[in-house]
Amino acid sequence: MSANKEAAKQILEAIGGKENIASATHCVTRLRFALHDEGKVDKEKLENIDIVKGSFSTNGQFQVIIGQGLVDKVFKELVVLAGISEASKEETKTAAAKNLNPIQRAIKVLADVFIPILPAIVTAGLLMGINNILTAPGIFGSESVVEMFPQWADFANIIHLIANTAFVFLPALIGWSAVKRFGGNELLGVVLGLMLVHPDLLNAWAYGEALEAGEIPYWNLFGLDIAQVGYQGQVLPILIASFVLAKIEIALKKRIPDGFQLLVVAPIALLVTGFLSFIVIGPITFAIGNGITDLFVGIFDNFAAIGGLLYGAIYAPLVITGMHHTFLAVDLQLIGSTGATFLWPIVALSNIAQGSAALAMYFVLRDDKVKGLSFTSAVSAYLGITEPAMFGVNLRYRFPFICAIIGSALAAVWITLNAVTAPAIGVGGLPAVFSITSGKWMVFSIGMAIAFIVPIVLTFLFAKIRKPKL
């Protein structure tokens, strides 16, 4: 029996046998299962298998970390041994959703909407970082690069345009992903999102000044005055509007003959949703979104240390539950409403802290397999991917996870007291410094040092003084 086949057999036994599998698929590094009963999983037996680097459960899926390249070979053997067909990721997600409670399902919906657009958002953050290097003073001298070398100004300007596009047309990205998630035509979602930021509308970022000056334009519809205001940078209006659009489209398709659907379904769905967006959905959700923004801004303005301490401490536990995805929407709302977010820099510090705790375990562990995982997962966490470090190492021994939380919380207090923000969401690890608002790089670097050093020291000291079984 080949090594991969033997490993697949051992994994199958550890997760409760083929009769416990409702659906199965895999991603780049992990096997993903929707199980009938996760209580049947023997985690100790599973994680003693040589190729298994860790396991965890999230959003109703039980995931087994194998590693890039090898996971594909093991999965093929698993399909043969279990006598199952390879399911798509969407089918496995659907099967896993049956195991979720209503709150978990709501969180999963947000994750399903925002995760697909993350590449565009993170890319924008990275490009913003490059633009910061070129335009921020005090990096290579008292003046910025473009001030010292004016010939680079247009180059920086184009980079800023490319980077800023994802945020200017954010409702279109969300509309595409949300309508697709809710079962409608995603292209209609794009049109809906673009409609909400149409240049004929008053730009949302100019709303405050126009309101004070009494210059807000209005439509008169059936005696109602409807503000001609766009929703640039807003998250809630397009989320709710996308849900309404998808449900109207689905309802119409059930009632209209196939031969007339092309001429009737999309125009009616988009027209009705458009009117509802400007008359009801937009104004209400705009107020709610601004209320959420004001709440977070108020907390961090008036109680910066407490806000930083709490968010720095709870972010990693939120990752375990999957609830961290809800804060991506808050980050985007903050960026859209205020031009920057003070939450995302804390996320970057949390990732660094988890990586440092895993790195410390490399020096104290005796198990060669987990020792190797500690080092590689630490590097991964420093580059923004914390799952291997958290689930493969830190949560397995518990105390490294707690030490990482302490380091993250202390670092978060430091940067919130110094009002560190980011104009965009970048890579949540060491490269995050380039996505931080110009003028706060040094302060954030000190925060990174705290998040890097404290977990290493605490984890190492705990392991040496308390001498837990390693």
Tab-separated table of C-alpha atoms in Angstrom:
chain	number	residue	atom	x	y	z
A	1	MET	CA	0.000	0.000	0.000
A	2	SER	CA	1.391	3.411	-0.965
A	3	ALA	CA	2.176	5.970	1.729
A	4	ASN	CA	-0.581	8.280	0.490
A	5	LYS	CA	-3.140	5.480	0.457
A	6	GLU	CA	-2.168	4.425	3.973
A	7	ALA	CA	-2.439	8.015	5.186
A	8	ALA	CA	-5.869	8.367	3.555
A	9	LYS	CA	-6.993	5.148	5.259
A	10	GLN	CA	-5.815	6.418	8.651
A	11	ILE	CA	-7.544	9.785	8.133
A	12	LEU	CA	-10.766	8.063	7.138
A	13	GLU	CA	-10.714	5.945	10.307
A	14	ALA	CA	-9.919	8.958	12.502
A	15	ILE	CA	-12.848	11.038	11.208
A	16	GLY	CA	-15.363	8.291	11.931
A	17	GLY	CA	-15.341	6.261	8.722
A	18	LYS	CA	-16.952	6.781	5.338
A	19	GLU	CA	-20.461	6.616	6.819
A	20	ASN	CA	-19.704	9.804	8.772
A	21	ILE	CA	-18.928	11.821	5.598
A	22	ALA	CA	-21.789	13.897	4.185
A	23	SER	CA	-19.593	15.644	1.620
A	24	ALA	CA	-15.873	16.119	0.961
A	25	THR	CA	-13.609	18.370	-1.060
A	26	HIS	CA	-10.207	20.029	-0.679
A	27	CYS	CA	-8.485	23.375	-1.166
A	28	VAL	CA	-4.817	24.206	-1.693
A	29	THR	CA	-3.653	22.913	1.695
A	30	ARG	CA	-6.618	21.254	3.475
A	31	LEU	CA	-9.100	18.422	3.248
A	32	ARG	CA	-12.591	19.802	3.878
A	33	PHE	CA	-15.361	17.576	5.234
A	34	ALA	CA	-19.025	18.094	6.013
A	35	LEU	CA	-19.499	15.388	8.660
A	36	HIS	CA	-22.718	13.941	10.028
A	37	ASP	CA	-21.284	13.906	13.560
A	38	GLU	CA	-18.033	15.697	14.425
A	39	GLY	CA	-18.162	14.032	17.837
A	40	LYS	CA	-16.985	10.809	16.178
A	41	VAL	CA	-13.665	12.387	15.178
A	42	ASP	CA	-10.652	11.078	17.109
A	43	LYS	CA	-8.503	14.240	17.001
A	44	GLU	CA	-5.578	12.701	18.866
A	45	LYS	CA	-5.425	9.782	16.456
A	46	LEU	CA	-5.888	12.125	13.499
A	47	GLU	CA	-3.092	14.504	14.451
A	48	ASN	CA	-0.679	11.641	15.147
A	49	ILE	CA	-0.796	10.749	11.448
A	50	ASP	CA	2.528	11.776	9.916
A	51	ILE	CA	1.211	13.943	7.073
A	52	VAL	CA	-1.454	15.724	9.163
A	53	LYS	CA	-0.291	19.150	10.319
A	54	GLY	CA	-3.396	20.030	12.300
A	55	SER	CA	-7.191	20.073	12.181
A	56	PHE	CA	-10.016	22.402	13.103
A	57	SER	CA	-13.729	22.942	12.636
A	58	THR	CA	-15.204	26.139	11.241
A	59	ASN	CA	-18.483	27.126	9.589
A	60	GLY	CA	-19.754	23.561	9.851
A	61	GLN	CA	-16.723	22.125	8.029
A	62	PHE	CA	-14.097	19.884	9.591
A	63	GLN	CA	-10.765	20.688	7.974
A	64	VAL	CA	-7.553	18.674	8.025
A	65	ILE	CA	-4.319	20.518	7.207
A	66	ILE	CA	-2.096	18.434	4.896
A	67	GLY	CA	-0.019	20.849	2.829
A	68	GLN	CA	0.220	22.111	-0.708
A	69	GLY	CA	0.583	19.448	-3.414
A	70	LEU	CA	0.252	16.465	-1.078
A	71	VAL	CA	-3.380	17.237	-0.203
A	72	ASP	CA	-4.475	16.574	-3.785
A	73	LYS	CA	-2.841	13.107	-3.837
A	74	VAL	CA	-4.270	12.116	-0.458
A	75	PHE	CA	-7.742	13.286	-1.429
A	76	LYS	CA	-7.715	11.118	-4.567
A	77	GLU	CA	-6.896	8.080	-2.430
A	78	LEU	CA	-9.581	9.067	0.063
A	79	VAL	CA	-12.230	9.278	-2.673
A	80	VAL	CA	-11.429	5.701	-3.745
A	81	LEU	CA	-11.298	4.273	-0.205
A	82	ALA	CA	-14.491	5.964	0.991
A	83	GLY	CA	-16.402	5.306	-2.210
A	84	ILE	CA	-17.505	8.938	-2.410
A	85	SER	CA	-17.615	11.376	-5.298
A	86	GLU	CA	-15.604	14.567	-5.180
A	87	ALA	CA	-17.963	17.371	-4.253
A	88	SER	CA	-17.494	20.966	-5.250
A	89	LYS	CA	-16.584	23.438	-2.521
A	90	GLU	CA	-20.062	24.941	-2.829
A	91	GLU	CA	-21.718	21.528	-2.345
A	92	THR	CA	-19.603	20.876	0.735
A	93	LYS	CA	-20.428	24.342	2.090
A	94	THR	CA	-24.141	23.629	1.536
A	95	ALA	CA	-23.894	20.307	3.338
A	96	ALA	CA	-21.917	21.893	6.177
A	97	ALA	CA	-24.474	24.690	6.572
A	98	LYS	CA	-26.983	22.165	7.908
A	99	ASN	CA	-24.854	21.918	11.057
A	100	LEU	CA	-24.969	25.679	11.751
A	101	ASN	CA	-27.242	27.653	14.066
A	102	PRO	CA	-28.951	30.857	12.799
A	103	ILE	CA	-26.160	33.163	14.046
A	104	GLN	CA	-23.480	30.991	12.435
A	105	ARG	CA	-25.457	30.959	9.194
A	106	ALA	CA	-25.658	34.760	9.194
A	107	ILE	CA	-21.895	34.995	9.748
A	108	LYS	CA	-21.345	32.442	6.987
A	109	VAL	CA	-23.390	34.585	4.581
A	110	LEU	CA	-21.111	37.556	5.269
A	111	ALA	CA	-18.056	35.355	4.785
A	112	ASP	CA	-19.438	33.999	1.501
A	113	VAL	CA	-19.991	37.560	0.265
A	114	PHE	CA	-16.713	39.172	1.317
A	115	ILE	CA	-14.125	36.383	0.921
A	116	PRO	CA	-14.450	36.257	-2.914
A	117	ILE	CA	-13.674	39.988	-3.199
A	118	LEU	CA	-10.703	39.859	-0.793
A	119	PRO	CA	-8.082	39.463	-3.575
A	120	ALA	CA	-9.175	42.787	-5.070
A	121	ILE	CA	-9.253	44.500	-1.668
A	122	VAL	CA	-5.872	43.141	-0.531
A	123	THR	CA	-4.291	43.972	-3.900
A	124	ALA	CA	-5.574	47.519	-3.521
A	125	GLY	CA	-3.990	47.663	-0.069
A	126	LEU	CA	-0.626	46.478	-1.371
A	127	LEU	CA	-0.670	49.034	-4.178
A	128	MET	CA	-1.626	51.726	-1.670
A	129	GLY	CA	1.505	50.704	0.210
A	130	ILE	CA	3.645	51.245	-2.878
A	131	ASN	CA	1.975	54.621	-3.386
A	132	ASN	CA	2.724	55.478	0.260
A	133	ILE	CA	6.425	54.740	-0.255
A	134	LEU	CA	6.514	57.127	-3.199
A	135	THR	CA	4.425	59.945	-1.741
A	136	ALA	CA	5.055	59.917	2.031
A	137	PRO	CA	7.697	62.377	3.320
A	138	GLY	CA	10.350	61.344	5.806
A	139	ILE	CA	11.139	57.881	4.438
A	140	PHE	CA	14.209	58.571	2.328
A	141	GLY	CA	14.586	62.198	3.328
A	142	SER	CA	12.630	65.205	4.550
A	143	GLU	CA	10.723	65.237	1.257
A	144	SER	CA	8.793	62.437	-0.435
A	145	VAL	CA	10.213	60.526	-3.412
A	146	VAL	CA	7.904	62.320	-5.846
A	147	GLU	CA	8.957	65.709	-4.413
A	148	MET	CA	12.635	64.848	-4.768
A	149	PHE	CA	12.121	63.272	-8.194
A	150	PRO	CA	9.097	64.939	-9.859
A	151	GLN	CA	9.389	62.637	-12.872
A	152	TRP	CA	7.957	59.857	-10.662
A	153	ALA	CA	4.817	61.859	-9.757
A	154	ASP	CA	2.668	60.597	-12.625
A	155	PHE	CA	3.862	57.035	-12.002
A	156	ALA	CA	2.667	57.333	-8.391
A	157	ASN	CA	-0.575	58.926	-9.531
A	158	ILE	CA	-1.386	55.984	-11.820
A	159	ILE	CA	-0.605	53.520	-9.027
A	160	HIS	CA	-2.973	55.431	-6.735
A	161	LEU	CA	-5.698	55.332	-9.395
A	162	ILE	CA	-5.322	51.559	-9.842
A	163	ALA	CA	-5.242	50.982	-6.082
A	164	ASN	CA	-8.206	53.252	-5.369
A	165	THR	CA	-10.481	51.688	-8.000
A	166	ALA	CA	-11.526	48.761	-5.792
A	167	PHE	CA	-12.722	51.183	-3.101
A	168	VAL	CA	-14.356	53.714	-5.455
A	169	PHE	CA	-16.403	50.911	-7.025
A	170	LEU	CA	-16.695	48.792	-3.881
A	171	PRO	CA	-20.517	48.511	-4.190
A	172	ALA	CA	-20.054	46.888	-7.612
A	173	LEU	CA	-17.693	44.264	-6.154
A	174	ILE	CA	-20.041	43.567	-3.262
A	175	GLY	CA	-23.042	43.541	-5.614
A	176	TRP	CA	-21.426	40.906	-7.814
A	177	SER	CA	-20.537	38.655	-4.883
A	178	ALA	CA	-23.735	39.204	-2.858
A	179	VAL	CA	-26.226	38.644	-5.693
A	180	LYS	CA	-24.339	35.506	-6.678
A	181	ARG	CA	-24.478	34.295	-3.046
A	182	PHE	CA	-28.212	34.972	-2.818
A	183	GLY	CA	-28.907	33.028	-6.002
A	184	GLY	CA	-29.353	35.787	-8.580
A	185	ASN	CA	-27.514	36.892	-11.719
A	186	GLU	CA	-24.213	38.361	-10.537
A	187	LEU	CA	-23.962	40.670	-13.564
A	188	LEU	CA	-27.143	42.386	-12.394
A	189	GLY	CA	-25.388	42.758	-9.044
A	190	VAL	CA	-22.528	44.588	-10.765
A	191	VAL	CA	-24.994	46.931	-12.494
A	192	LEU	CA	-26.805	47.542	-9.206
A	193	GLY	CA	-23.521	48.396	-7.464
A	194	LEU	CA	-22.434	50.752	-10.246
A	195	MET	CA	-25.866	52.388	-10.186
A	196	LEU	CA	-25.372	53.274	-6.520
A	197	VAL	CA	-22.138	55.142	-7.347
A	198	HIS	CA	-23.278	56.661	-10.659
A	199	PRO	CA	-21.471	59.976	-11.354
A	200	ASP	CA	-24.834	61.760	-11.817
A	201	LEU	CA	-25.469	61.276	-8.089
A	202	LEU	CA	-24.068	63.476	-5.347
A	203	ASN	CA	-20.889	61.743	-4.181
A	204	ALA	CA	-21.373	60.292	-0.689
A	205	TRP	CA	-18.046	61.779	0.436
A	206	ALA	CA	-19.412	65.257	-0.350
A	207	TYR	CA	-22.711	64.630	1.446
A	208	GLY	CA	-21.708	66.374	4.698
A	209	GLU	CA	-20.673	69.615	3.002
A	210	ALA	CA	-23.725	69.604	0.732
A	211	LEU	CA	-26.013	69.049	3.726
A	212	GLU	CA	-24.528	72.026	5.589
A	213	ALA	CA	-24.783	74.197	2.483
A	214	GLY	CA	-28.329	73.035	1.742
A	215	GLU	CA	-27.292	71.918	-1.752
A	216	ILE	CA	-28.460	68.298	-1.815
A	217	PRO	CA	-30.281	67.557	-5.113
A	218	TYR	CA	-33.653	65.769	-4.965
A	219	TRP	CA	-35.982	63.818	-7.230
A	220	ASN	CA	-39.697	64.368	-6.841
A	221	LEU	CA	-41.456	61.003	-7.065
A	222	PHE	CA	-45.216	60.940	-6.454
A	223	GLY	CA	-44.893	63.811	-4.024
A	224	LEU	CA	-41.864	62.345	-2.259
A	225	ASP	CA	-38.505	64.138	-2.204
A	226	ILE	CA	-35.797	61.510	-2.791
A	227	ALA	CA	-32.177	62.568	-2.291
A	228	GLN	CA	-29.970	62.020	-5.340
A	229	VAL	CA	-27.093	60.736	-3.228
A	230	GLY	CA	-24.584	58.039	-4.140
A	231	TYR	CA	-23.348	55.344	-1.773
A	232	GLN	CA	-19.591	55.384	-2.364
A	233	GLY	CA	-17.736	53.322	0.232
A	234	GLN	CA	-20.968	52.063	1.811
A	235	VAL	CA	-21.475	48.376	2.589
A	236	LEU	CA	-24.996	47.941	3.980
A	237	PRO	CA	-26.986	49.589	1.124
A	238	ILE	CA	-25.593	47.275	-1.541
A	239	LEU	CA	-25.816	44.204	0.728
A	240	ILE	CA	-29.528	44.654	1.384
A	241	ALA	CA	-30.282	45.800	-2.160
A	242	SER	CA	-28.483	42.720	-3.557
A	243	PHE	CA	-30.613	40.445	-1.398
A	244	VAL	CA	-33.796	42.159	-2.615
A	245	LEU	CA	-32.655	42.025	-6.254
A	246	ALA	CA	-31.843	38.302	-6.089
A	247	LYS	CA	-35.152	37.415	-4.420
A	248	ILE	CA	-37.185	39.441	-6.941
A	249	GLU	CA	-35.304	37.813	-9.822
A	250	ILE	CA	-35.871	34.301	-8.415
A	251	ALA	CA	-39.585	35.006	-7.840
A	252	LEU	CA	-40.050	36.349	-11.379
A	253	LYS	CA	-38.269	33.377	-12.975
A	254	LYS	CA	-40.717	31.016	-11.282
A	255	ARG	CA	-43.719	32.857	-12.706
A	256	ILE	CA	-42.655	34.041	-16.168
A	257	PRO	CA	-42.362	31.621	-19.144
A	258	ASP	CA	-38.833	30.918	-20.378
A	259	GLY	CA	-39.422	32.645	-23.700
A	260	PHE	CA	-40.141	35.993	-22.015
A	261	GLN	CA	-37.594	35.906	-19.178
A	262	LEU	CA	-34.813	37.730	-21.043
A	263	LEU	CA	-37.128	40.645	-21.824
A	264	VAL	CA	-38.946	40.791	-18.500
A	265	VAL	CA	-37.033	39.401	-15.515
A	266	ALA	CA	-33.870	41.539	-15.455
A	267	PRO	CA	-35.546	44.882	-16.354
A	268	ILE	CA	-38.295	44.503	-13.744
A	269	ALA	CA	-35.938	43.187	-11.027
A	270	LEU	CA	-33.403	45.963	-11.573
A	271	LEU	CA	-36.039	48.700	-11.922
A	272	VAL	CA	-37.922	47.722	-8.753
A	273	THR	CA	-34.717	47.265	-6.768
A	274	GLY	CA	-33.355	50.588	-8.062
A	275	PHE	CA	-36.417	52.512	-6.892
A	276	LEU	CA	-36.423	50.704	-3.536
A	277	SER	CA	-32.689	51.399	-3.132
A	278	PHE	CA	-33.049	55.152	-3.440
A	279	ILE	CA	-36.412	55.477	-1.681
A	280	VAL	CA	-36.096	53.050	1.252
A	281	ILE	CA	-33.046	50.780	1.396
A	282	GLY	CA	-30.368	53.420	0.805
A	283	PRO	CA	-31.481	56.097	3.292
A	284	ILE	CA	-32.175	53.591	6.097
A	285	THR	CA	-29.001	51.541	5.699
A	286	PHE	CA	-26.917	54.683	5.133
A	287	ALA	CA	-28.052	55.909	8.554
A	288	ILE	CA	-27.380	52.498	10.130
A	289	GLY	CA	-23.933	52.302	8.534
A	290	ASN	CA	-23.028	55.765	9.769
A	291	GLY	CA	-24.317	54.790	13.213
A	292	ILE	CA	-22.023	51.749	13.270
A	293	THR	CA	-19.124	53.935	12.135
A	294	ASP	CA	-19.866	56.535	14.808
A	295	LEU	CA	-20.073	53.814	17.475
A	296	PHE	CA	-16.637	52.391	16.705
A	297	VAL	CA	-15.069	55.798	16.164
A	298	GLY	CA	-16.536	56.994	19.474
A	299	ILE	CA	-15.151	53.991	21.370
A	300	PHE	CA	-11.673	54.313	19.910
A	301	ASP	CA	-11.631	58.119	20.210
A	302	ASN	CA	-12.722	58.200	23.849
A	303	PHE	CA	-11.449	54.869	25.153
A	304	ALA	CA	-8.550	54.089	22.818
A	305	ALA	CA	-6.653	51.844	25.228
A	306	ILE	CA	-9.727	49.805	26.151
A	307	GLY	CA	-10.822	49.501	22.517
A	308	GLY	CA	-7.367	48.368	21.410
A	309	LEU	CA	-6.997	45.975	24.338
A	310	LEU	CA	-10.359	44.310	23.706
A	311	TYR	CA	-10.070	44.007	19.932
A	312	GLY	CA	-6.450	42.889	20.147
A	313	ALA	CA	-7.466	40.211	22.642
A	314	ILE	CA	-10.626	38.913	20.982
A	315	TYR	CA	-9.602	38.882	17.322
A	316	ALA	CA	-7.833	35.501	17.425
A	317	PRO	CA	-10.726	33.824	19.304
A	318	LEU	CA	-13.079	35.345	16.714
A	319	VAL	CA	-11.084	33.569	14.001
A	320	ILE	CA	-11.851	30.240	15.679
A	321	THR	CA	-15.594	30.896	15.444
A	322	GLY	CA	-15.444	32.498	11.991
A	323	MET	CA	-16.950	35.722	13.368
A	324	HIS	CA	-13.909	37.721	12.269
A	325	HIS	CA	-15.455	37.913	8.796
A	326	THR	CA	-18.116	40.271	10.126
A	327	PHE	CA	-15.425	42.831	10.939
A	328	LEU	CA	-14.247	42.941	7.344
A	329	ALA	CA	-17.552	44.642	6.571
A	330	VAL	CA	-16.903	47.086	9.430
A	331	ASP	CA	-13.390	47.808	8.106
A	332	LEU	CA	-14.753	48.552	4.646
A	333	GLN	CA	-17.486	50.731	6.136
A	334	LEU	CA	-14.890	52.693	8.130
A	335	ILE	CA	-12.702	53.171	5.057
A	336	GLY	CA	-15.710	54.294	3.035
A	337	SER	CA	-17.013	56.705	5.684
A	338	THR	CA	-13.822	58.106	7.241
A	339	GLY	CA	-11.118	57.275	4.710
A	340	ALA	CA	-9.244	54.870	7.014
A	341	THR	CA	-9.733	51.993	9.466
A	342	PHE	CA	-8.191	51.601	12.921
A	343	LEU	CA	-9.333	47.965	13.225
A	344	TRP	CA	-7.379	46.297	10.437
A	345	PRO	CA	-3.911	47.291	11.764
A	346	ILE	CA	-4.800	45.341	14.926
A	347	VAL	CA	-5.593	42.297	12.768
A	348	ALA	CA	-2.086	42.465	11.306
A	349	LEU	CA	-0.596	42.549	14.817
A	350	SER	CA	-2.714	39.576	15.896
A	351	ASN	CA	-1.370	37.556	12.954
A	352	ILE	CA	2.216	38.463	13.861
A	353	ALA	CA	1.630	37.492	17.492
A	354	GLN	CA	0.259	34.068	16.528
A	355	GLY	CA	3.285	33.524	14.299
A	356	SER	CA	5.683	34.453	17.109
A	357	ALA	CA	4.038	32.072	19.578
A	358	ALA	CA	4.377	29.263	17.023
A	359	LEU	CA	8.013	30.246	16.405
A	360	ALA	CA	8.757	30.022	20.136
A	361	MET	CA	7.322	26.500	20.143
A	362	TYR	CA	9.935	25.537	17.562
A	363	PHE	CA	12.608	25.988	20.236
A	364	VAL	CA	10.831	24.091	23.021
A	365	LEU	CA	9.045	21.211	21.295
A	366	ARG	CA	10.558	17.759	21.213
A	367	ASP	CA	8.188	16.269	18.609
A	368	ASP	CA	10.040	16.715	15.291
A	369	LYS	CA	6.813	16.735	13.264
A	370	VAL	CA	5.141	19.547	15.227
A	371	LYS	CA	8.499	21.297	15.587
A	372	GLY	CA	8.783	21.542	11.805
A	373	LEU	CA	5.174	22.714	11.547
A	374	SER	CA	5.884	25.403	14.147
A	375	PHE	CA	8.563	27.027	12.007
A	376	THR	CA	6.762	26.842	8.660
A	377	SER	CA	3.438	27.984	10.151
A	378	ALA	CA	5.183	30.921	11.863
A	379	VAL	CA	6.508	32.109	8.492
A	380	SER	CA	3.018	31.706	7.045
A	381	ALA	CA	1.496	33.766	9.879
A	382	TYR	CA	4.078	36.526	9.386
A	383	LEU	CA	2.791	36.734	5.803
A	384	GLY	CA	-0.869	36.912	6.908
A	385	ILE	CA	-2.039	33.260	6.906
A	386	THR	CA	-2.511	32.156	10.532
A	387	GLU	CA	-4.536	28.934	10.266
A	388	PRO	CA	-1.571	26.508	10.363
A	389	ALA	CA	-0.033	28.335	13.344
A	390	MET	CA	-3.281	28.706	15.276
A	391	PHE	CA	-4.898	25.349	14.640
A	392	GLY	CA	-1.791	23.254	14.059
A	393	VAL	CA	0.332	24.489	16.979
A	394	ASN	CA	-0.959	27.208	19.301
A	395	LEU	CA	-4.425	25.851	20.058
A	396	ARG	CA	-3.043	22.333	20.348
A	397	TYR	CA	-0.960	23.368	23.382
A	398	ARG	CA	-3.237	26.264	24.457
A	399	PHE	CA	-0.636	28.335	26.329
A	400	PRO	CA	1.032	29.637	23.106
A	401	PHE	CA	-2.388	30.834	21.935
A	402	ILE	CA	-2.914	32.743	25.191
A	403	CYS	CA	0.596	34.212	25.037
A	404	ALA	CA	-0.106	35.373	21.478
A	405	ILE	CA	-3.330	37.042	22.611
A	406	ILE	CA	-1.449	38.919	25.357
A	407	GLY	CA	1.157	40.145	22.874
A	408	SER	CA	-1.525	41.151	20.368
A	409	ALA	CA	-3.527	43.054	23.012
A	410	LEU	CA	-0.498	44.986	24.286
A	411	ALA	CA	0.586	45.897	20.771
A	412	ALA	CA	-2.980	46.967	19.919
A	413	VAL	CA	-3.096	49.270	22.948
A	414	TRP	CA	0.108	50.940	21.768
A	415	ILE	CA	-1.071	51.624	18.215
A	416	THR	CA	-4.570	52.762	19.221
A	417	LEU	CA	-3.143	55.200	21.768
A	418	ASN	CA	-1.066	56.567	18.879
A	419	ALA	CA	-4.060	56.703	16.494
A	420	VAL	CA	-2.615	54.333	13.874
A	421	THR	CA	-4.916	53.780	10.892
A	422	ALA	CA	-4.791	52.224	7.430
A	423	PRO	CA	-6.384	53.718	4.305
A	424	ALA	CA	-6.819	50.223	2.863
A	425	ILE	CA	-6.702	46.546	3.781
A	426	GLY	CA	-3.403	44.927	2.856
A	427	VAL	CA	-1.559	41.733	3.807
A	428	GLY	CA	-2.179	41.085	7.493
A	429	GLY	CA	1.343	40.328	8.677
A	430	LEU	CA	4.787	41.908	8.519
A	431	PRO	CA	4.108	43.508	5.086
A	432	ALA	CA	1.179	45.376	6.685
A	433	VAL	CA	3.450	48.294	7.597
A	434	PHE	CA	3.373	49.504	3.977
A	435	SER	CA	-0.436	49.756	4.069
A	436	ILE	CA	-0.455	51.964	7.165
A	437	THR	CA	-1.289	55.680	6.895
A	438	SER	CA	1.768	57.782	6.098
A	439	GLY	CA	3.414	59.240	9.180
A	440	LYS	CA	2.470	56.274	11.403
A	441	TRP	CA	4.934	53.708	10.051
A	442	MET	CA	7.421	54.062	12.889
A	443	VAL	CA	4.712	53.854	15.545
A	444	PHE	CA	3.244	50.785	13.873
A	445	SER	CA	6.703	49.220	13.597
A	446	ILE	CA	7.037	49.513	17.391
A	447	GLY	CA	3.643	47.790	17.660
A	448	MET	CA	4.915	45.021	15.393
A	449	ALA	CA	7.985	44.638	17.600
A	450	ILE	CA	5.738	44.232	20.656
A	451	ALA	CA	3.572	41.663	18.846
A	452	PHE	CA	6.730	39.868	17.695
A	453	ILE	CA	8.722	39.811	20.945
A	454	VAL	CA	6.136	39.454	23.740
A	455	PRO	CA	4.591	36.141	22.553
A	456	ILE	CA	8.032	34.615	21.949
A	457	VAL	CA	9.261	35.550	25.425
A	458	LEU	CA	6.053	34.529	27.224
A	459	THR	CA	5.704	31.233	25.363
A	460	PHE	CA	9.346	30.313	25.896
A	461	LEU	CA	9.305	31.233	29.611
A	462	PHE	CA	6.043	29.362	30.247
A	463	ALA	CA	7.399	26.251	28.549
A	464	LYS	CA	10.639	26.373	30.569
A	465	ILE	CA	9.156	27.322	33.967
A	466	ARG	CA	5.876	25.347	33.955
A	467	LYS	CA	7.335	22.502	31.884
A	468	PRO	CA	4.091	21.316	30.214
A	469	LYS	CA	4.083	17.988	28.436
A	470	LEU	CA	5.541	18.705	25.005
